[in-house]
Amino acid sequence: MILLKKDSEIAKMRESGRIVARTLRLLSEAIVPGKTTTGDLDALAHRIITEEGGVPSFLGYRGDYPASTCISVNEVVIHGIPGPRVLNPGDIVDIDVGVYKDGFHADSAWTYPVDTIAPNAQRLLNVTREALMQGIAKARVGARVGEVSSTIQRYVERNGYSVVRELLGHGIGRDLHEAPNVPNYGRPGQGPVLKAGATICIEPMVNEGTAKIVTLPDGWTVVTADGKLSAHFEHTVAVTSDGPELLTVE
Ligand code: MF3
Ligand code: CO
C-alpha cells in the first residue's frame, strides 16, 4: 500500500531533503583529488547531518550497515562502504546520502567526476542524470509507476547502456523503504497508479557494459560483473497536483 503524505508531512520531508542536498554539495566540494578518501567524506557527512539535527538514515540499516553514506567508485554500482580508498583524478564517485529528521526520511545520490574524467565516463554521467530527470517528469498524478520505469529504460538503452535490474527505487517517508517499488525497467501499463501525496525515490543505476552485477563478500558492495563503469543518480520526489516536486534540493 502506498502511504500518501499530507502537506505537513511533505514539508518535513522537504527539510530532510534540504539536508541531504546540502550534504551532497559540501561533500562534492570537499574532494581533493589524490588525497581525500571515501572515509573522509563519510565522516564529514556524519558531522553535517548531525549538526543539522538529523540522523543518517543508512547508519545501522538492516542491523549492520556501518556508515552514514554509501560511496561507490567507478565499477562499484551501489552500497560501497566508505573507507581508506583515495579518490583519484579520473574516478567517478557516487555519493548516496539519506537523512532522517522529525519522523521522515529523504534520500538522494549523485555521481561526481573527480578532476578530469574520460569522455566515455562523462557521457555515462550525462545519460544517467538525464534518465533520472526524464523519469521524474513522468511522476505525475494518475500515471503508473511503469511510465517512470519504462521512460528510464528506453532512454538508457537508446544511448547504448544497460539498467541494473536487481536494485530498485522505492517509496519513502516514515520508513526509508516503503511501497511502491520503482524499477528502472518495465512497460508503461505496469505498476500502481500514483496519487497526490505519493513520495518516491527514483534512482537509475546505469552500466556502461553488461547489466549483470555481483555482490562482494562484505555483503554490501555491488560491482559490475564485467568491471566496467556504473553511475547512479537519485532524487526523492513528491507527486503533487502541480506535478513532481524535487524534495532533495537546497
Ligand atoms: N539509496 C539507497 C537506497 O535507497 C541506499 C541504501 S543504503 C543502506 O536503498 F545502507 F541503507 F542500505
Ligand atoms: Co534510495
Tab-separated table of C-alpha atoms and ligand atoms in Angstrom:
chain	number	residue	atom	x	y	z
A	1	MET	CA	0.000	0.000	0.000
A	2	ILE	CA	1.348	3.425	-0.952
A	3	LEU	CA	1.200	5.739	2.065
A	4	LEU	CA	0.111	9.194	0.866
A	5	LYS	CA	1.586	12.138	2.741
A	6	LYS	CA	-0.250	15.259	3.878
A	7	ASP	CA	1.207	18.668	3.043
A	8	SER	CA	2.548	18.965	6.593
A	9	GLU	CA	4.382	15.654	6.181
A	10	ILE	CA	5.814	16.638	2.810
A	11	ALA	CA	7.086	19.820	4.472
A	12	LYS	CA	9.055	17.644	6.904
A	13	MET	CA	10.460	15.600	4.032
A	14	ARG	CA	11.459	18.839	2.319
A	15	GLU	CA	13.568	19.695	5.387
A	16	SER	CA	15.202	16.244	5.445
A	17	GLY	CA	15.753	16.610	1.704
A	18	ARG	CA	17.372	20.012	2.088
A	19	ILE	CA	19.903	18.497	4.483
A	20	VAL	CA	20.588	15.648	2.050
A	21	ALA	CA	21.202	18.108	-0.803
A	22	ARG	CA	23.441	20.319	1.342
A	23	THR	CA	25.444	17.294	2.470
A	24	LEU	CA	25.969	16.110	-1.105
A	25	ARG	CA	27.091	19.575	-2.178
A	26	LEU	CA	29.515	20.037	0.710
A	27	LEU	CA	30.987	16.545	0.202
A	28	SER	CA	31.490	17.104	-3.511
A	29	GLU	CA	33.225	20.427	-2.779
A	30	ALA	CA	35.479	18.758	-0.184
A	31	ILE	CA	37.064	16.283	-2.606
A	32	VAL	CA	40.792	16.888	-3.094
A	33	PRO	CA	41.831	14.579	-5.968
A	34	GLY	CA	44.627	12.211	-4.956
A	35	LYS	CA	44.134	12.948	-1.259
A	36	THR	CA	40.542	12.642	0.029
A	37	THR	CA	39.361	9.149	0.975
A	38	THR	CA	35.795	7.884	0.889
A	39	GLY	CA	36.069	7.510	4.665
A	40	ASP	CA	36.916	11.233	4.973
A	41	LEU	CA	33.733	12.080	3.085
A	42	ASP	CA	31.656	9.787	5.282
A	43	ALA	CA	32.978	11.407	8.452
A	44	LEU	CA	32.168	14.845	7.037
A	45	ALA	CA	28.640	13.700	6.121
A	46	HIS	CA	28.035	12.432	9.642
A	47	ARG	CA	29.135	15.797	11.047
A	48	ILE	CA	26.974	17.874	8.685
A	49	ILE	CA	23.849	15.757	9.156
A	50	THR	CA	24.194	15.735	12.933
A	51	GLU	CA	24.815	19.496	13.093
A	52	GLU	CA	21.593	19.982	11.130
A	53	GLY	CA	19.670	17.985	13.735
A	54	GLY	CA	19.251	14.932	11.538
A	55	VAL	CA	20.236	11.285	11.766
A	56	PRO	CA	21.966	9.435	8.890
A	57	SER	CA	19.286	7.074	7.524
A	58	PHE	CA	21.745	4.391	6.411
A	59	LEU	CA	23.790	4.009	9.622
A	60	GLY	CA	22.820	0.651	11.150
A	61	TYR	CA	20.459	-0.156	8.279
A	62	ARG	CA	19.480	-3.854	8.127
A	63	GLY	CA	21.146	-4.148	11.515
A	64	ASP	CA	24.707	-3.750	10.297
A	65	TYR	CA	25.346	-1.073	7.649
A	66	PRO	CA	28.480	0.533	9.153
A	67	ALA	CA	28.465	4.069	7.706
A	68	SER	CA	26.406	7.235	7.184
A	69	THR	CA	26.748	7.209	3.398
A	70	CYS	CA	27.296	4.800	0.550
A	71	ILE	CA	30.213	5.823	-1.670
A	72	SER	CA	30.663	3.834	-4.851
A	73	VAL	CA	33.691	4.440	-7.080
A	74	ASN	CA	33.948	3.508	-10.791
A	75	GLU	CA	32.845	-0.145	-11.216
A	76	VAL	CA	31.059	-0.103	-7.849
A	77	VAL	CA	27.356	0.206	-8.680
A	78	ILE	CA	25.939	0.971	-5.249
A	79	HIS	CA	26.360	0.382	-1.493
A	80	GLY	CA	30.114	0.970	-1.465
A	81	ILE	CA	31.261	1.146	2.156
A	82	PRO	CA	33.374	4.250	2.850
A	83	GLY	CA	36.949	3.513	3.917
A	84	PRO	CA	40.605	4.132	3.038
A	85	ARG	CA	40.145	4.326	-0.737
A	86	VAL	CA	41.615	7.551	-2.124
A	87	LEU	CA	39.676	9.414	-4.806
A	88	ASN	CA	41.966	9.891	-7.787
A	89	PRO	CA	41.727	12.077	-10.885
A	90	GLY	CA	39.614	10.287	-13.497
A	91	ASP	CA	37.431	8.454	-10.968
A	92	ILE	CA	33.667	8.778	-10.901
A	93	VAL	CA	32.219	8.704	-7.405
A	94	ASP	CA	28.589	8.005	-6.491
A	95	ILE	CA	27.734	9.569	-3.137
A	96	ASP	CA	24.431	8.341	-1.683
A	97	VAL	CA	23.008	10.130	1.374
A	98	GLY	CA	19.873	9.590	3.458
A	99	VAL	CA	18.687	11.826	6.299
A	100	TYR	CA	16.017	11.182	8.935
A	101	LYS	CA	14.611	14.188	10.764
A	102	ASP	CA	11.339	14.869	12.594
A	103	GLY	CA	9.964	11.447	11.647
A	104	PHE	CA	10.722	11.457	7.919
A	105	HIS	CA	13.487	10.327	5.576
A	106	ALA	CA	14.848	11.760	2.342
A	107	ASP	CA	17.400	10.049	0.100
A	108	SER	CA	19.469	11.227	-2.853
A	109	ALA	CA	22.586	10.231	-4.768
A	110	TRP	CA	24.779	11.922	-7.315
A	111	THR	CA	27.774	10.675	-9.301
A	112	TYR	CA	30.561	13.249	-9.444
A	113	PRO	CA	33.629	13.392	-11.680
A	114	VAL	CA	36.934	13.566	-9.783
A	115	ASP	CA	39.058	16.155	-11.605
A	116	THR	CA	39.193	15.423	-15.347
A	117	ILE	CA	37.476	12.210	-16.459
A	118	ALA	CA	37.487	10.293	-19.749
A	119	PRO	CA	34.860	11.199	-22.376
A	120	ASN	CA	33.168	7.791	-22.011
A	121	ALA	CA	32.795	8.353	-18.265
A	122	GLN	CA	31.373	11.848	-18.769
A	123	ARG	CA	28.852	10.519	-21.287
A	124	LEU	CA	27.743	7.821	-18.815
A	125	LEU	CA	27.141	10.509	-16.176
A	126	ASN	CA	25.188	12.690	-18.619
A	127	VAL	CA	22.965	9.840	-19.775
A	128	THR	CA	22.249	8.561	-16.255
A	129	ARG	CA	21.394	12.041	-14.935
A	130	GLU	CA	19.140	12.696	-17.924
A	131	ALA	CA	17.437	9.291	-17.447
A	132	LEU	CA	16.615	10.309	-13.870
A	133	MET	CA	15.226	13.669	-14.987
A	134	GLN	CA	13.081	12.103	-17.726
A	135	GLY	CA	11.754	9.558	-15.227
A	136	ILE	CA	10.944	12.288	-12.708
A	137	ALA	CA	8.932	14.162	-15.364
A	138	LYS	CA	6.604	11.121	-15.600
A	139	ALA	CA	5.882	11.056	-11.853
A	140	ARG	CA	2.512	12.770	-12.183
A	141	VAL	CA	-0.904	12.214	-10.606
A	142	GLY	CA	-2.690	9.420	-12.488
A	143	ALA	CA	0.444	7.947	-14.071
A	144	ARG	CA	1.514	4.376	-13.370
A	145	VAL	CA	4.956	3.688	-11.921
A	146	GLY	CA	5.641	1.791	-15.162
A	147	GLU	CA	5.649	5.079	-17.064
A	148	VAL	CA	8.572	6.254	-14.942
A	149	SER	CA	10.316	2.880	-15.252
A	150	SER	CA	9.884	2.455	-18.995
A	151	THR	CA	10.953	6.018	-19.736
A	152	ILE	CA	14.221	5.480	-17.853
A	153	GLN	CA	14.887	2.140	-19.551
A	154	ARG	CA	14.138	3.444	-23.029
A	155	TYR	CA	16.415	6.474	-22.646
A	156	VAL	CA	19.298	4.431	-21.200
A	157	GLU	CA	19.146	1.646	-23.778
A	158	ARG	CA	18.742	4.068	-26.686
A	159	ASN	CA	22.070	5.500	-25.580
A	160	GLY	CA	23.761	2.095	-25.597
A	161	TYR	CA	23.903	1.437	-21.847
A	162	SER	CA	22.149	-1.079	-19.587
A	163	VAL	CA	19.992	-0.695	-16.479
A	164	VAL	CA	20.576	-2.770	-13.368
A	165	ARG	CA	17.513	-4.953	-12.666
A	166	GLU	CA	18.102	-6.289	-9.170
A	167	LEU	CA	18.113	-2.909	-7.410
A	168	LEU	CA	15.062	-0.683	-7.394
A	169	GLY	CA	13.833	2.767	-6.496
A	170	HIS	CA	11.269	2.875	-3.732
A	171	GLY	CA	8.623	4.745	-1.820
A	172	ILE	CA	9.936	6.735	1.158
A	173	GLY	CA	8.520	8.508	4.192
A	174	ARG	CA	8.472	7.396	7.822
A	175	ASP	CA	10.482	4.413	6.533
A	176	LEU	CA	13.487	4.635	4.218
A	177	HIS	CA	11.959	1.956	2.017
A	178	GLU	CA	8.189	1.916	1.503
A	179	ALA	CA	5.874	0.763	-1.272
A	180	PRO	CA	5.914	1.036	-4.220
A	181	ASN	CA	8.942	-0.486	-5.906
A	182	VAL	CA	10.219	1.799	-8.658
A	183	PRO	CA	12.156	-0.366	-11.138
A	184	ASN	CA	14.345	1.204	-13.801
A	185	TYR	CA	12.845	-1.044	-16.482
A	186	GLY	CA	9.366	-2.131	-17.466
A	187	ARG	CA	6.337	-1.185	-19.511
A	188	PRO	CA	4.104	1.904	-19.203
A	189	GLY	CA	0.980	-0.024	-18.126
A	190	GLN	CA	2.704	-1.755	-15.219
A	191	GLY	CA	2.716	-0.904	-11.535
A	192	PRO	CA	0.408	1.067	-9.279
A	193	VAL	CA	-1.158	4.424	-10.155
A	194	LEU	CA	0.499	7.435	-8.492
A	195	LYS	CA	-1.741	9.720	-6.449
A	196	ALA	CA	-1.113	13.153	-4.958
A	197	GLY	CA	0.952	12.740	-1.797
A	198	ALA	CA	2.979	9.761	-3.004
A	199	THR	CA	6.679	10.241	-2.215
A	200	ILE	CA	9.150	8.112	-4.143
A	201	CYS	CA	12.868	7.714	-4.749
A	202	ILE	CA	13.721	7.385	-8.414
A	203	GLU	CA	17.274	6.065	-8.788
A	204	PRO	CA	18.570	4.703	-12.071
A	205	MET	CA	21.753	2.626	-11.828
A	206	VAL	CA	23.273	2.535	-15.304
A	207	ASN	CA	26.125	0.349	-16.511
A	208	GLU	CA	28.483	1.025	-19.393
A	209	GLY	CA	28.630	-2.693	-20.245
A	210	THR	CA	26.651	-5.669	-19.002
A	211	ALA	CA	23.670	-5.160	-16.691
A	212	LYS	CA	24.958	-8.058	-14.591
A	213	ILE	CA	26.158	-7.319	-11.079
A	214	VAL	CA	27.987	-9.155	-8.303
A	215	THR	CA	27.790	-8.539	-4.541
A	216	LEU	CA	31.193	-8.705	-2.828
A	217	PRO	CA	31.782	-10.896	0.267
A	218	ASP	CA	31.280	-7.884	2.586
A	219	GLY	CA	27.583	-8.373	1.862
A	220	TRP	CA	27.070	-4.786	0.665
A	221	THR	CA	29.351	-3.653	-2.140
A	222	VAL	CA	27.723	-4.243	-5.520
A	223	VAL	CA	30.034	-4.168	-8.567
A	224	THR	CA	29.540	-4.609	-12.299
A	225	ALA	CA	30.193	-8.204	-13.389
A	226	ASP	CA	32.475	-7.014	-16.216
A	227	GLY	CA	34.379	-4.367	-14.227
A	228	LYS	CA	33.147	-1.537	-16.455
A	229	LEU	CA	31.823	1.747	-15.080
A	230	SER	CA	28.457	2.310	-13.414
A	231	ALA	CA	26.658	5.534	-12.485
A	232	HIS	CA	23.762	6.310	-10.130
A	233	PHE	CA	21.601	9.389	-9.640
A	234	GLU	CA	18.691	9.600	-7.216
A	235	HIS	CA	16.146	12.154	-6.016
A	236	THR	CA	13.278	11.967	-3.570
A	237	VAL	CA	10.188	13.233	-5.398
A	238	ALA	CA	6.699	14.188	-4.177
A	239	VAL	CA	3.827	13.594	-6.582
A	240	THR	CA	1.581	16.668	-6.330
A	241	SER	CA	-1.383	18.106	-8.236
A	242	ASP	CA	1.097	20.698	-9.562
A	243	GLY	CA	3.419	17.975	-10.899
A	244	PRO	CA	6.534	16.297	-9.488
A	245	GLU	CA	8.351	18.231	-6.760
A	246	LEU	CA	12.007	17.507	-6.025
A	247	LEU	CA	12.439	17.237	-2.251
A	248	THR	CA	16.199	16.657	-2.221
A	249	VAL	CA	17.213	20.173	-3.237
A	250	GLU	CA	18.541	23.187	-1.299
B	1	MF3	N1	19.839	4.921	-1.807
B	1	MF3	C1	19.957	3.555	-1.350
B	1	MF3	C2	18.579	3.004	-1.134
B	1	MF3	O1	17.673	3.697	-1.225
B	1	MF3	C3	20.827	3.484	-0.194
B	1	MF3	C4	20.569	2.466	0.832
B	1	MF3	S1	21.960	2.221	1.749
B	1	MF3	C5	21.572	1.275	3.042
B	1	MF3	O2	18.358	1.867	-0.950
B	1	MF3	F1	22.607	1.148	3.752
B	1	MF3	F2	20.662	1.885	3.730
B	1	MF3	F3	21.120	0.131	2.607
B	2	CO	CO	17.193	5.125	-2.366
